[in-house]
mmCIF file of N, CA and C in Angstrom:
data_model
loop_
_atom_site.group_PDB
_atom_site.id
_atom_site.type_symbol
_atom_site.label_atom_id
_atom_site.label_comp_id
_atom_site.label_asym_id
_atom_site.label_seq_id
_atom_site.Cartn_x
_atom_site.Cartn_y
_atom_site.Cartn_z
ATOM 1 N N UNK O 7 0.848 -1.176 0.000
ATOM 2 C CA UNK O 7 0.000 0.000 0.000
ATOM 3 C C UNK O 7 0.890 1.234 0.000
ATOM 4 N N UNK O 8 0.643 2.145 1.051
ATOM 5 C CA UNK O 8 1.584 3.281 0.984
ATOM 6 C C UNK O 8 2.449 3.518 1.947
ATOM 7 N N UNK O 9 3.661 4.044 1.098
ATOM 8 C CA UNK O 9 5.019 4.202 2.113
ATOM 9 C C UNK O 9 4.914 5.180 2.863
ATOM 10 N N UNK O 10 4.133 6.221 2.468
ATOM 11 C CA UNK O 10 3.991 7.386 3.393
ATOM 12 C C UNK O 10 2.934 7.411 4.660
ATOM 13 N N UNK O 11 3.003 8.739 5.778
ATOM 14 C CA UNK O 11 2.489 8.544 6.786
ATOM 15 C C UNK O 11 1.351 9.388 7.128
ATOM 16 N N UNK O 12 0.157 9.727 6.961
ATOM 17 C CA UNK O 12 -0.632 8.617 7.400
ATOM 18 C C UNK O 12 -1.026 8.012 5.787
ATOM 19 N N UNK O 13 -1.165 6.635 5.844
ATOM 20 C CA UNK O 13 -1.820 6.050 4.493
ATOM 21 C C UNK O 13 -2.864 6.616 3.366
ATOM 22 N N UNK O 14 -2.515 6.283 2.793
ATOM 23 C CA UNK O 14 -4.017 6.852 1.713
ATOM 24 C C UNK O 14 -5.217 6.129 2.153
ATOM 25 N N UNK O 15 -6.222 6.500 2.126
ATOM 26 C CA UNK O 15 -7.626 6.201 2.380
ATOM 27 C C UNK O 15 -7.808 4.992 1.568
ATOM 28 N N UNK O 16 -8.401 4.133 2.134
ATOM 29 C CA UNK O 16 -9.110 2.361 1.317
ATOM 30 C C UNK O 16 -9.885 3.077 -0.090
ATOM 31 N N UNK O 17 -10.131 2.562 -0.759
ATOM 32 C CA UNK O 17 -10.921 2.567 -1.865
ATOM 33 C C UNK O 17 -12.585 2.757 -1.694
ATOM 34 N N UNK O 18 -13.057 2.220 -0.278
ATOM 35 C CA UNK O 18 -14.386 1.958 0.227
ATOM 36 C C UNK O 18 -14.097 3.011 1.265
ATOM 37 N N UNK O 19 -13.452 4.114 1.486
ATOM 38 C CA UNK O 19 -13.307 4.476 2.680
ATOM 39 C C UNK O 19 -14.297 5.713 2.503
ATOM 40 N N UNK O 20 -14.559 6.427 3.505
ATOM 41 C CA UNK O 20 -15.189 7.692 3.223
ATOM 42 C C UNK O 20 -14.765 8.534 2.206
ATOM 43 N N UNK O 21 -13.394 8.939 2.967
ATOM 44 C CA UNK O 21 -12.558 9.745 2.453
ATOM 45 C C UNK O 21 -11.593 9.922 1.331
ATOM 46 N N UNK O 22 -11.872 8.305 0.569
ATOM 47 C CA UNK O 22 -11.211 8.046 -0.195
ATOM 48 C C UNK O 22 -10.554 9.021 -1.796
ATOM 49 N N UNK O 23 -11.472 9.864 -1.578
ATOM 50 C CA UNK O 23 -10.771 10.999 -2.652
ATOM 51 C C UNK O 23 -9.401 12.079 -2.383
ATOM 52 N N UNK O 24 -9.260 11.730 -0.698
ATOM 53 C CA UNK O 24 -8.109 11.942 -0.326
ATOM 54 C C UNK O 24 -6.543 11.762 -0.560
ATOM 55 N N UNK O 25 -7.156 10.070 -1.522
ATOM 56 C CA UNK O 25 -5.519 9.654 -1.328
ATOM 57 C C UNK O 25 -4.519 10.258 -2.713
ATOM 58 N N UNK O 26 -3.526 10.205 -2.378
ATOM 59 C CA UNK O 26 -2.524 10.580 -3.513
ATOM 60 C C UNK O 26 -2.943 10.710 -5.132
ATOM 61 N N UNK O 27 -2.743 11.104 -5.925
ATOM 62 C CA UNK O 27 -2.808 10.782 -7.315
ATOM 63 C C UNK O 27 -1.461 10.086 -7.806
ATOM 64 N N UNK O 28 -1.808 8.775 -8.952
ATOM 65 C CA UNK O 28 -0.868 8.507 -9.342
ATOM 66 C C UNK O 28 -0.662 9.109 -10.771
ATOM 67 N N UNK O 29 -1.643 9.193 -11.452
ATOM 68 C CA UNK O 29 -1.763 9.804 -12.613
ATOM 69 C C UNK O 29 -2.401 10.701 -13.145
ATOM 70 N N UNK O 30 -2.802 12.138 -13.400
ATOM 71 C CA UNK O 30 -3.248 12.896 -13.723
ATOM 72 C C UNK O 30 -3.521 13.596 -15.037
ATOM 73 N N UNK O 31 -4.550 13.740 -15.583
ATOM 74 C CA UNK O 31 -5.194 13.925 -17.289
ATOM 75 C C UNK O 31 -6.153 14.978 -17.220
ATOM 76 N N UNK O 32 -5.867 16.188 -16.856
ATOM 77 C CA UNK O 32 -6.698 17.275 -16.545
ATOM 78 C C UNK O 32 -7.313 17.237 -18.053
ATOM 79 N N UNK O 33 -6.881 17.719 -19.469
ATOM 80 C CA UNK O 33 -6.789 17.662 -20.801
ATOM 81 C C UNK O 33 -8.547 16.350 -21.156
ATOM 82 N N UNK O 34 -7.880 15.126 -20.285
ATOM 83 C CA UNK O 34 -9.654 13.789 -20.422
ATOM 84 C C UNK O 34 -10.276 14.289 -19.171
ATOM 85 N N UNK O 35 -9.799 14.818 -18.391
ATOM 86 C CA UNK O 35 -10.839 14.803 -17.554
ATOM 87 C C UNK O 35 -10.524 13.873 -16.039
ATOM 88 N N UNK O 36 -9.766 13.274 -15.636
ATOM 89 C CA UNK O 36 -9.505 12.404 -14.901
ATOM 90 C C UNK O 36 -8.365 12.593 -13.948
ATOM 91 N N UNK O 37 -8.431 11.674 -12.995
ATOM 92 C CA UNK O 37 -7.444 11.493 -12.496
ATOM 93 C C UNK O 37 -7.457 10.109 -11.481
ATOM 94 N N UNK O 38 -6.484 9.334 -11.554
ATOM 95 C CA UNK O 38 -5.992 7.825 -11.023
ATOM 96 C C UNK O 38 -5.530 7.953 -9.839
ATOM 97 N N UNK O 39 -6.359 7.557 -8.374
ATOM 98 C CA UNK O 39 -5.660 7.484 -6.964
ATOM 99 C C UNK O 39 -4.883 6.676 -6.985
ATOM 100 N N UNK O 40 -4.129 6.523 -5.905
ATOM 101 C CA UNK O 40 -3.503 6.167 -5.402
ATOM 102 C C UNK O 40 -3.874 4.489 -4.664
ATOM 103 N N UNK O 41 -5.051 4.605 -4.317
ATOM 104 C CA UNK O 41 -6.175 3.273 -4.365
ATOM 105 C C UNK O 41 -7.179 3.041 -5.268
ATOM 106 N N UNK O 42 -6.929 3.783 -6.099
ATOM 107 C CA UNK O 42 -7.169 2.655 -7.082
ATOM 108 C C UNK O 42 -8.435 3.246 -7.991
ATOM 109 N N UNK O 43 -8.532 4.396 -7.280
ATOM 110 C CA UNK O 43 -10.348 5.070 -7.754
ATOM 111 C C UNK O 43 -9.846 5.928 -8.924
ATOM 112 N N UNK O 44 -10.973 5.818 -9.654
ATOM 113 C CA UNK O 44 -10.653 7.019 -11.104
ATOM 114 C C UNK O 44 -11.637 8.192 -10.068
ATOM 115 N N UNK O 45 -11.147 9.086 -10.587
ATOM 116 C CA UNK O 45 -12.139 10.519 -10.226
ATOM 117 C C UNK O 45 -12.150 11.175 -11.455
ATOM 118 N N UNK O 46 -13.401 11.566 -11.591
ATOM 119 C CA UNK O 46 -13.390 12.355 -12.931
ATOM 120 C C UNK O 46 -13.582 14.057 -12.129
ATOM 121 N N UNK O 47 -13.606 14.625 -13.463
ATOM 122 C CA UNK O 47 -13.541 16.394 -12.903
ATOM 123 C C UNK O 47 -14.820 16.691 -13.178
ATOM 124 N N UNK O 48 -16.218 16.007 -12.835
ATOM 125 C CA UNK O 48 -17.347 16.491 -12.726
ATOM 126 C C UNK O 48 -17.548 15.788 -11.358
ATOM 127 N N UNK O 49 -16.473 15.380 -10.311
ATOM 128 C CA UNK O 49 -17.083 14.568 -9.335
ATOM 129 C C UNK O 49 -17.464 13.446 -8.972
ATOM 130 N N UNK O 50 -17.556 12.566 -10.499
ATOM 131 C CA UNK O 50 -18.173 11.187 -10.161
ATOM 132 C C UNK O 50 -16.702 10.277 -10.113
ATOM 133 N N UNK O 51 -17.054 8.931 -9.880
ATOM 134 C CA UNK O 51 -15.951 8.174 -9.691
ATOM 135 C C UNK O 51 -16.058 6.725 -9.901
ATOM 136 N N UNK O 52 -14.881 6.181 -10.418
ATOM 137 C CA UNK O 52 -15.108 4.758 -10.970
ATOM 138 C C UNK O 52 -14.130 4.413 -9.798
ATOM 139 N N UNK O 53 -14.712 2.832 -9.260
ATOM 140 C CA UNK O 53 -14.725 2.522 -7.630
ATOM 141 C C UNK O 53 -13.797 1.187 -8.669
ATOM 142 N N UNK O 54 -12.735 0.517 -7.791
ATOM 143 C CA UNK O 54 -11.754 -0.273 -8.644
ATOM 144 C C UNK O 54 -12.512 -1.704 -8.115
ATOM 145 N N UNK O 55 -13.597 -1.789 -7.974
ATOM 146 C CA UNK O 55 -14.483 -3.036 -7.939
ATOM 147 C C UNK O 55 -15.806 -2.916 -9.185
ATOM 148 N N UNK O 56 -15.328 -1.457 -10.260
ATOM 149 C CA UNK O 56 -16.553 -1.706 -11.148
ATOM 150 C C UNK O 56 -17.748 -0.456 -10.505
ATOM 151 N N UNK O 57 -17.867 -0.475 -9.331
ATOM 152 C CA UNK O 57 -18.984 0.171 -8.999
ATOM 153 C C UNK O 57 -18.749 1.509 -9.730
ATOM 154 N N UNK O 58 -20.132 2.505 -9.653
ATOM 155 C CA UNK O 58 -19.804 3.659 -10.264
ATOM 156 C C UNK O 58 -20.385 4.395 -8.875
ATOM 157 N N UNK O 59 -19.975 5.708 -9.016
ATOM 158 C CA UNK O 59 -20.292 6.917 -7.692
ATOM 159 C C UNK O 59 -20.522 8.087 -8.797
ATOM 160 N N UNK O 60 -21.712 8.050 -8.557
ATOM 161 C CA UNK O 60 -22.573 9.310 -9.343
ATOM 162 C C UNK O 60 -22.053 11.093 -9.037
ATOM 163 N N UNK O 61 -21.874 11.404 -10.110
ATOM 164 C CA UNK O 61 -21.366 13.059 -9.172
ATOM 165 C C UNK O 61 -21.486 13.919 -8.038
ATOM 166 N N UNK O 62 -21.392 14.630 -7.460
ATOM 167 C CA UNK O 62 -21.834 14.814 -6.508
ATOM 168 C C UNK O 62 -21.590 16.291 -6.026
ATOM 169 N N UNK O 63 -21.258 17.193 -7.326
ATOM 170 C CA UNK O 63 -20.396 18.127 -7.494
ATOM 171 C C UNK O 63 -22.064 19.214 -6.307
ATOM 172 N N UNK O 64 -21.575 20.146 -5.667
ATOM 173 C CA UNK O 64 -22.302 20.777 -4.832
ATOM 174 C C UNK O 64 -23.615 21.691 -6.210
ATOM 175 N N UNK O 65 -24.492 21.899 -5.946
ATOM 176 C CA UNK O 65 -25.607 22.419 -6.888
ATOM 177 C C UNK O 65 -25.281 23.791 -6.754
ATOM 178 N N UNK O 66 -25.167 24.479 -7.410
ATOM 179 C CA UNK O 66 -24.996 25.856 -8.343
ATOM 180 C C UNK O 66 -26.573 26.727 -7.191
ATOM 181 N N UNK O 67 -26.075 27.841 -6.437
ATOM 182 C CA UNK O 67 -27.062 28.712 -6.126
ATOM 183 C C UNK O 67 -27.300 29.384 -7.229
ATOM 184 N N UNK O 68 -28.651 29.753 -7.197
ATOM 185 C CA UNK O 68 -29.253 30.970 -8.143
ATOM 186 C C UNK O 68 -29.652 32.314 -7.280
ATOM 187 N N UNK O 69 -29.464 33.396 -8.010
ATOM 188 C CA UNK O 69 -29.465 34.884 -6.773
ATOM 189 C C UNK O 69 -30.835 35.324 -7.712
ATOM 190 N N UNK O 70 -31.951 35.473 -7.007
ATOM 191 C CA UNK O 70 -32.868 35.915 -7.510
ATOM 192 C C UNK O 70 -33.839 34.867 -7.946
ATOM 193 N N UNK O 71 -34.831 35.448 -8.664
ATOM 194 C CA UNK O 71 -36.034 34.077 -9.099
ATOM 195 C C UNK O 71 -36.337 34.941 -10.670
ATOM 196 N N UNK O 72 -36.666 33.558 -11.554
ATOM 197 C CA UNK O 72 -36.975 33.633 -12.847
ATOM 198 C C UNK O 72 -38.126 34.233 -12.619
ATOM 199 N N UNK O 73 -38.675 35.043 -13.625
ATOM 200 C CA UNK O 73 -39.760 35.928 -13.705
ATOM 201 C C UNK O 73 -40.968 34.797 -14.746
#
């Protein structure tokens, strides 16, 4: 796993968007943890068991109301 201190987060962990990057593709859109998770740059995430994690990017306030 990891040589450094404290570890990168499990793959299933909460926090798991925490851990290191190993590879980074700002240009596709992506980026490869360190355990193993793809993260894309809209938030969602491919889980290294297949699962998918739907975006989750925070919702956009609106100032005012449509007429």
């Amino acid at each position: 796993m990891c040589a450094h201190n404290p570890p990168c987060p499990t793959a299933m962990a909460p926090d798991r968007e925490a851990a290191r990057p190993v590879a980074h593709r700002p240009e596709q859109g992506w980026s490869l943890l360190r355990n193993g998770v793809l993260v894309f740059e809209d938030t969602g995430e491919l889980l290294p068991d297949g699962r998918i994690v739907a975006p989750h990017r925070p919702l956009a306030l609106t100032v005012g109301s449509a007429a």
